Coordinates of C-alpha atoms and ligand atoms in Angstrom, one line a residue:
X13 CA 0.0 0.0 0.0
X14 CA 0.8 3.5 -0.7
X15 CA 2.2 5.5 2.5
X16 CA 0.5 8.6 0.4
X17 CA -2.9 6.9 0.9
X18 CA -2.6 6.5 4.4
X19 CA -1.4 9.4 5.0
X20 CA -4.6 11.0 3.7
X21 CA -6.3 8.3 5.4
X22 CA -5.3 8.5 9.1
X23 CA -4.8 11.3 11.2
X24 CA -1.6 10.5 12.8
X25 CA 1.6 8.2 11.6
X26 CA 4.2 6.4 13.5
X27 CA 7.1 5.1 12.5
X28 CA 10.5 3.7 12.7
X29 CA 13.9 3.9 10.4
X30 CA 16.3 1.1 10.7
X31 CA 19.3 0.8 9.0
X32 CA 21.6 -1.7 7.7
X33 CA 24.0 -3.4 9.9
X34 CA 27.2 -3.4 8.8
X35 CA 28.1 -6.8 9.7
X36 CA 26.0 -9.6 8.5
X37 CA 26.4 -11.2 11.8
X38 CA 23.9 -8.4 13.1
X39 CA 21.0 -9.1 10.5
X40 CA 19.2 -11.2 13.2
X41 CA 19.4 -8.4 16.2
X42 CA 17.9 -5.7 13.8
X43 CA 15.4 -8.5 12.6
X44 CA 14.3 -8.8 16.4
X45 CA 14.3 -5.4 16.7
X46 CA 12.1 -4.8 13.8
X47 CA 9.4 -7.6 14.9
X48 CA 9.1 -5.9 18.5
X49 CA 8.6 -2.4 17.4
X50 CA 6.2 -3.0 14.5
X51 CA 3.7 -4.8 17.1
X52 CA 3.1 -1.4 18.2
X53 CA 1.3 -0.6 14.6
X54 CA 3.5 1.8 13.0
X55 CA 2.1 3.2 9.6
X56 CA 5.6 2.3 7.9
X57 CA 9.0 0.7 8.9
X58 CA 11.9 2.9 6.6
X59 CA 15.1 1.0 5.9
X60 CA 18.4 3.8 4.6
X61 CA 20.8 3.4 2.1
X62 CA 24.3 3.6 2.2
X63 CA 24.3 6.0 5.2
X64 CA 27.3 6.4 7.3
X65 CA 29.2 3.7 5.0
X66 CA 26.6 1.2 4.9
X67 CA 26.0 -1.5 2.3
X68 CA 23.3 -0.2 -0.7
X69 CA 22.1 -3.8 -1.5
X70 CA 21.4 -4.5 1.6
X71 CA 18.3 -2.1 1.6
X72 CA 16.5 -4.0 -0.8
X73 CA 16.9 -6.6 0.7
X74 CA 15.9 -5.7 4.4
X75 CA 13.3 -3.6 2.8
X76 CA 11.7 -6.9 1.1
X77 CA 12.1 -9.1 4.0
X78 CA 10.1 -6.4 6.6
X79 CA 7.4 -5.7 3.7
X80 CA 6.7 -9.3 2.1
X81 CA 7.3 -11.5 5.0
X82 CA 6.8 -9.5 8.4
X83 CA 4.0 -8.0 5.6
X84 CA 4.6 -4.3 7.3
X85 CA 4.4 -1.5 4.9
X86 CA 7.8 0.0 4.2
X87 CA 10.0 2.7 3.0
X88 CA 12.8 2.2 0.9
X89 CA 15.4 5.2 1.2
X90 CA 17.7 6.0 -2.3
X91 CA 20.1 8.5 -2.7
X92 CA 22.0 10.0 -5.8
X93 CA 25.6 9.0 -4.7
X94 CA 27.7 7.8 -7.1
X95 CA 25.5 6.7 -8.5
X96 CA 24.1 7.2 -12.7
X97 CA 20.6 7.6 -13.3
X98 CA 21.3 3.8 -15.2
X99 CA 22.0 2.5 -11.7
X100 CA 19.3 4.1 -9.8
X101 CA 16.9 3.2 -12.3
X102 CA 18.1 -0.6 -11.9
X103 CA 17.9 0.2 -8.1
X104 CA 13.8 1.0 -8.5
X105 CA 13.1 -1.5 -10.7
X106 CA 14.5 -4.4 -8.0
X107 CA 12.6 -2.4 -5.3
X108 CA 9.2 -2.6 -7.7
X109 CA 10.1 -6.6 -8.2
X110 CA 9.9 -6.8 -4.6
X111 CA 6.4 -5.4 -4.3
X112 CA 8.3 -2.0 -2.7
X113 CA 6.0 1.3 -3.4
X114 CA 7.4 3.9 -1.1
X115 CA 10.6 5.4 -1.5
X116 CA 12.7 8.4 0.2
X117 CA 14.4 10.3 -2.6
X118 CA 17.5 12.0 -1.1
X119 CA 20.7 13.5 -2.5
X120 CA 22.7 11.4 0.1
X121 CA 26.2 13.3 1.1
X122 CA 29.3 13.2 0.0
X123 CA 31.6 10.1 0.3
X124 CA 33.7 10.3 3.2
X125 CA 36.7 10.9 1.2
X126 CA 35.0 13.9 -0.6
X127 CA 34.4 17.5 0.6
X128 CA 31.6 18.3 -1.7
X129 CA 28.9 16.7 -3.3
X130 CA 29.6 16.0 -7.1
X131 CA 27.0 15.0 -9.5
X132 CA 28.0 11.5 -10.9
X133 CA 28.4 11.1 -14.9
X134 CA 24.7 10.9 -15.8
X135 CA 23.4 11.3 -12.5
X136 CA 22.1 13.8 -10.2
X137 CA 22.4 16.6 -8.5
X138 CA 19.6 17.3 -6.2
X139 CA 16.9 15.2 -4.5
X140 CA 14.3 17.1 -7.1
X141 CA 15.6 15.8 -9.5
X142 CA 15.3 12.1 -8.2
X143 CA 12.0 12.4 -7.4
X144 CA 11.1 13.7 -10.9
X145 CA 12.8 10.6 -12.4
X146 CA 11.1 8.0 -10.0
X147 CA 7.8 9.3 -11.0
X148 CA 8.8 8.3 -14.8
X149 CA 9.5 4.9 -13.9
X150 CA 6.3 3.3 -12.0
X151 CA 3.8 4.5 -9.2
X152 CA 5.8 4.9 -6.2
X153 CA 4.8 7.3 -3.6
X154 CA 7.7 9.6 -2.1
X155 CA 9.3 11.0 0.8
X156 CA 11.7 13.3 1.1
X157 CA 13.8 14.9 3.3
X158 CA 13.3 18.4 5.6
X159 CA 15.9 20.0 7.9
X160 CA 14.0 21.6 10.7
X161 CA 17.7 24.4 11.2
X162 CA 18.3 24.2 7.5
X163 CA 20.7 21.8 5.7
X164 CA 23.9 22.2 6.9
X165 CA 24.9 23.4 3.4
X166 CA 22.0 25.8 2.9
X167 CA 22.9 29.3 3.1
X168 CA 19.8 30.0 5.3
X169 CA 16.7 28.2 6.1
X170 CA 14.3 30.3 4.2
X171 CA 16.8 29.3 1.2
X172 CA 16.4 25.7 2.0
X173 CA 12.9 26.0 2.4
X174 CA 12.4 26.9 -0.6
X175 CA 14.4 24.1 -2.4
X176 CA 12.5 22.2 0.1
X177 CA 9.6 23.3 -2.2
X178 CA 11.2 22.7 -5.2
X179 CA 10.8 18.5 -4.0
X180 CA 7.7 18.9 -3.2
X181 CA 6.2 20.7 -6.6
X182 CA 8.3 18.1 -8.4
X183 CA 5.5 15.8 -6.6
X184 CA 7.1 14.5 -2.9
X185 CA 4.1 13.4 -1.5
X186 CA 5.6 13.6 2.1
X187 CA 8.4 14.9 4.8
X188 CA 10.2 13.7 7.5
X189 CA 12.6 16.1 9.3
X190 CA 16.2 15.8 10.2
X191 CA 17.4 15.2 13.9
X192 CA 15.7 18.0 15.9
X193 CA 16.5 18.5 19.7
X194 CA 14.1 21.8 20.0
X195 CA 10.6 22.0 18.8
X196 CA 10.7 25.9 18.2
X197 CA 12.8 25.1 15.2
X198 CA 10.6 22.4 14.1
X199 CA 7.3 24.6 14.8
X200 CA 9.1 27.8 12.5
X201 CA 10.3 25.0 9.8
X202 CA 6.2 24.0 9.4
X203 CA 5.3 27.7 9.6
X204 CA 7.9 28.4 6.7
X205 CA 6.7 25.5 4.9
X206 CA 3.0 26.1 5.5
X207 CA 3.9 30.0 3.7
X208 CA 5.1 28.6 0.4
X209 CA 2.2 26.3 -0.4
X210 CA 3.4 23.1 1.0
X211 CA 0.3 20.9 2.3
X212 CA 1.9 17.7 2.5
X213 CA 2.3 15.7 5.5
X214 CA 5.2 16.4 7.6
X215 CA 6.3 13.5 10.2
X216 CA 8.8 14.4 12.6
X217 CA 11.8 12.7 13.0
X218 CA 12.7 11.7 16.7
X219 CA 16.2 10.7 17.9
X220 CA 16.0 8.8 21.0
X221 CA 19.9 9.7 22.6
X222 CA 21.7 7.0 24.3
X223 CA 25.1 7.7 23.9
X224 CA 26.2 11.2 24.3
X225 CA 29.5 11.0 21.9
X226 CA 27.4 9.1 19.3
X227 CA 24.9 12.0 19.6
X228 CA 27.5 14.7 19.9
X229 CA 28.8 13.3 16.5
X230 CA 26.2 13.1 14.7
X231 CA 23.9 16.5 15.7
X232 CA 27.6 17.9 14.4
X233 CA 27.3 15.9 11.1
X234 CA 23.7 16.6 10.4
X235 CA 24.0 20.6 11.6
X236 CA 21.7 19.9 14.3
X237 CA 22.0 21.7 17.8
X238 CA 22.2 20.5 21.1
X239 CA 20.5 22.9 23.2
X240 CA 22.5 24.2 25.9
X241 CA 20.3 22.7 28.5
X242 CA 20.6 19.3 27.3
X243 CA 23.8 19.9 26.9
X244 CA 25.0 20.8 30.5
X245 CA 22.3 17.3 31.6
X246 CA 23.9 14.9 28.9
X247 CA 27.9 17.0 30.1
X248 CA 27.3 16.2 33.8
X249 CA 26.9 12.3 33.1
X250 CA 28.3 11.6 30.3
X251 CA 30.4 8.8 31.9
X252 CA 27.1 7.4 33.5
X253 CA 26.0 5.5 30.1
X254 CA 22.6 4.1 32.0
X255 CA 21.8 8.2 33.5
X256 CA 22.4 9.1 29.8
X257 CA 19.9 6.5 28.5
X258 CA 17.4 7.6 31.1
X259 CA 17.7 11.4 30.4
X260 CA 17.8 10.5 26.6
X261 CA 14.1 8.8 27.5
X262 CA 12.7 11.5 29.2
X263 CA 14.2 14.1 27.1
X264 CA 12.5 12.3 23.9
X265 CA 9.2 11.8 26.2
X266 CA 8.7 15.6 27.1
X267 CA 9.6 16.5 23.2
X268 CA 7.0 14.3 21.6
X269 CA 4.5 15.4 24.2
X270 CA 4.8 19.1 22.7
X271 CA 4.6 17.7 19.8
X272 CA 1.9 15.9 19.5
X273 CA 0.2 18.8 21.7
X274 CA 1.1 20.8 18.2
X275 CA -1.0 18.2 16.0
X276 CA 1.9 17.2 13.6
X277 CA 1.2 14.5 11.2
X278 CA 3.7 11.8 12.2
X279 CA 6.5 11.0 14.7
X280 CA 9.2 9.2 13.0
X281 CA 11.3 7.6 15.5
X282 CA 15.2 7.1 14.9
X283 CA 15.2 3.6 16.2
X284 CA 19.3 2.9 15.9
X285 CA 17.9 -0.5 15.2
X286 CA 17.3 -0.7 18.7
X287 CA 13.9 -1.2 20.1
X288 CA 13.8 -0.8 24.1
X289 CA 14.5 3.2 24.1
X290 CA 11.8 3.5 21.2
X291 CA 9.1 1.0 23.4
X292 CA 9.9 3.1 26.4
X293 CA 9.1 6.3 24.8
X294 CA 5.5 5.2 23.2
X295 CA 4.9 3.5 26.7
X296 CA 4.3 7.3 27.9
X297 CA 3.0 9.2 25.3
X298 CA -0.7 9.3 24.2
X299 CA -0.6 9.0 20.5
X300 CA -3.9 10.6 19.0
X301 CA -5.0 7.8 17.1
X302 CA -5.4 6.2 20.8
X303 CA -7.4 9.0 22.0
Ligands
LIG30 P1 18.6 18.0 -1.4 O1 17.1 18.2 -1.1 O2 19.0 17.8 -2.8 O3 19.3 19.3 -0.8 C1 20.8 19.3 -0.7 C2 21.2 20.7 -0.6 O4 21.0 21.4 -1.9 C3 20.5 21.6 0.4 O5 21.4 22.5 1.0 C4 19.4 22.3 -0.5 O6 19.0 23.5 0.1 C5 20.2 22.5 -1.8 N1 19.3 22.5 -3.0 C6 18.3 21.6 -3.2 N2 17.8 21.9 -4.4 C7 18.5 22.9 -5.0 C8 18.5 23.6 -6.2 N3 17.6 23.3 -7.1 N4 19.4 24.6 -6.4 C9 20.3 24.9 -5.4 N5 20.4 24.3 -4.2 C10 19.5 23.3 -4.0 N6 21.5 9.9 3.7 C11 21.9 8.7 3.2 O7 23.0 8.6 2.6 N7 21.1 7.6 3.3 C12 19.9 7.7 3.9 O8 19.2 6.6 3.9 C13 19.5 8.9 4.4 N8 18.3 9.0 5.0 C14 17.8 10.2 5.5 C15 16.6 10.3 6.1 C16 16.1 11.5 6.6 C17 14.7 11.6 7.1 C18 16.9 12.7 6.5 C19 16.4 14.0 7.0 C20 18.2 12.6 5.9 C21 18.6 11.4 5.4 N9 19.9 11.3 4.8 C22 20.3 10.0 4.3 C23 20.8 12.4 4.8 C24 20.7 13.2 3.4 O9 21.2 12.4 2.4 C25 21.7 14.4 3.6 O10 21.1 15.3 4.5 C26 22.1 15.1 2.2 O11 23.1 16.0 2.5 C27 21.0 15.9 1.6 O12 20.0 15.1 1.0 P2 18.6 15.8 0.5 O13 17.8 14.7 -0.1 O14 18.0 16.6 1.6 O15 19.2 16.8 -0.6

């Protein structure tokens, strides 16, 4: 089924990303992890592709396995990395062979080696442009990708915004935002959305923190902020992985409270492919299709 149609369909989505393991040997945990989370109904389970070094293939396959044997509707991510419009073309094609309808079209970032992103030979260049080609090649309905404090590229965020609507008239059907650690960016990104004609759905993206390097390194690699508050809570304890967990919890608890206070469309929970934080979370919070 069509995440689109749902979408219009229900009031309120949940859902997880998972990504790839890099090691086969971990297939079987993010399986598990997979099978406990989706008994709590999400809309869709998304799978990502080739972020932070991980295999490409394996999203297909993942992707196949959650959607035609755990039959949970998923999300396929693709990005434009090194990749010719040849390749991603053969890339859609397996995902339609595996009854796959939903894809996230991103840009993807530049190799590790690489300061810059660089079109490939034949490929391209922005995430508008992918989602323009993957309507010429089948039905698919599309995500895409919003950065609450603008992409860390992005001269400003009214500049991305406006790209932003650049995917959607190119016919995204759907948003999920970036890491976010404070709603008042998330509530101005919607605003600035809402002022340039877009209408579609946007399903906030919820990072549950457990480790404070890991988070630390990644808020710096996605160009999100750590709040000072948080900050100074996550500082004093650092070394206390369990006190990090359990402020991580409540910290994710309180900001899907507000949000969901704030009617968005969707929380979209950054799982890590783990599922205890994520259970922990929804144990506390009242989503609105429960009300
Ligand atoms: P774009 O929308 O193309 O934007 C990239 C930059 O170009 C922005 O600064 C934008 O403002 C600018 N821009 C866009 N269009 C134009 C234009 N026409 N002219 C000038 N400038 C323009 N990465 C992965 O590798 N794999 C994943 O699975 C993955 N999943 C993700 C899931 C989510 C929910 C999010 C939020 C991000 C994900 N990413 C993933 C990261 C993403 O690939 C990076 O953030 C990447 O740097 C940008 O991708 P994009 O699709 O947003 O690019």
């Amino acid at each position: 089924m069509k995440i689109r149609d749902i979408l219009e369909r229900e009031k309120f989505s949940l859902s997880f990303e998972f990504f790839p393991p890099k090691r086969d040997g971990n297939l079987e945990n993010l399986y598990t992890a997979i099978r406990e989370l989706i008994l709590q109904r999400p809309v869709f389970v998304s799978v990502t592709y080739g972020a932070g070094g991980g295999t490409r293939e394996k999203t297909v396959e993942i992707a196949s396995k959650v959607k035609n044997e755990f039959d949970q509707e998923v999300l396929a991510h693709l990005t434009c990395v090194q990749s010719s419009r040849d390749d991603i073309a053969r890339v859609i094609e397996e995902l339609s062979a595996h009854n796959i309808e939903n894809i996230l079209a991103l840009r993807g970032d530049p190799p590790k080696d690489e300061e810059a992103f660089r079109r490939a030979p034949g490929g391209f260049g922005y995430a508008s442009e992918l989602v323009e080609f993957i309507h010429t090649r089948g039905d698919f309905s599309i995500g895409v990708a919003g950065y609450p404090e603008g992409h860390i590229e992005a001269p400003s965020l009214e500049v991305d915004l406006d790209n932003l609507k650049k995917k959607v008239d190119a016919g995204a059907h759907f948003i999920i935002t970036q890491i976010c650690f404070d709603n008042k960016h998330i509530y101005r990104f919607r605003d600035g959305a809402h002022a340039r004609g877009i209408r579609v759905p946007i399903i906030t993206g919820i990072f549950p923190i457990f480790n404070y390097r890991q988070i630390q390194r990644m808020a710096a690699l996605c160009g999100a902020k750590i709040p000072p508050s948080l900050h100074d809570k996550l500082d004093k304890v650092s070394e206390k992985d369990e006190e990090v967990q359990k402020y991580g919890i409540e910290f994710a608890i309180r900001q899907s409270e507000d949000l969901l206070a704030s009617d968005i469309a969707g929380l979209h929970f950054y799982s890590m492919n783990k599922s205890d934080h994520v259970l922990e979370i929804l144990r506390e919070i009242q989503l609105p299709r429960e009300g």
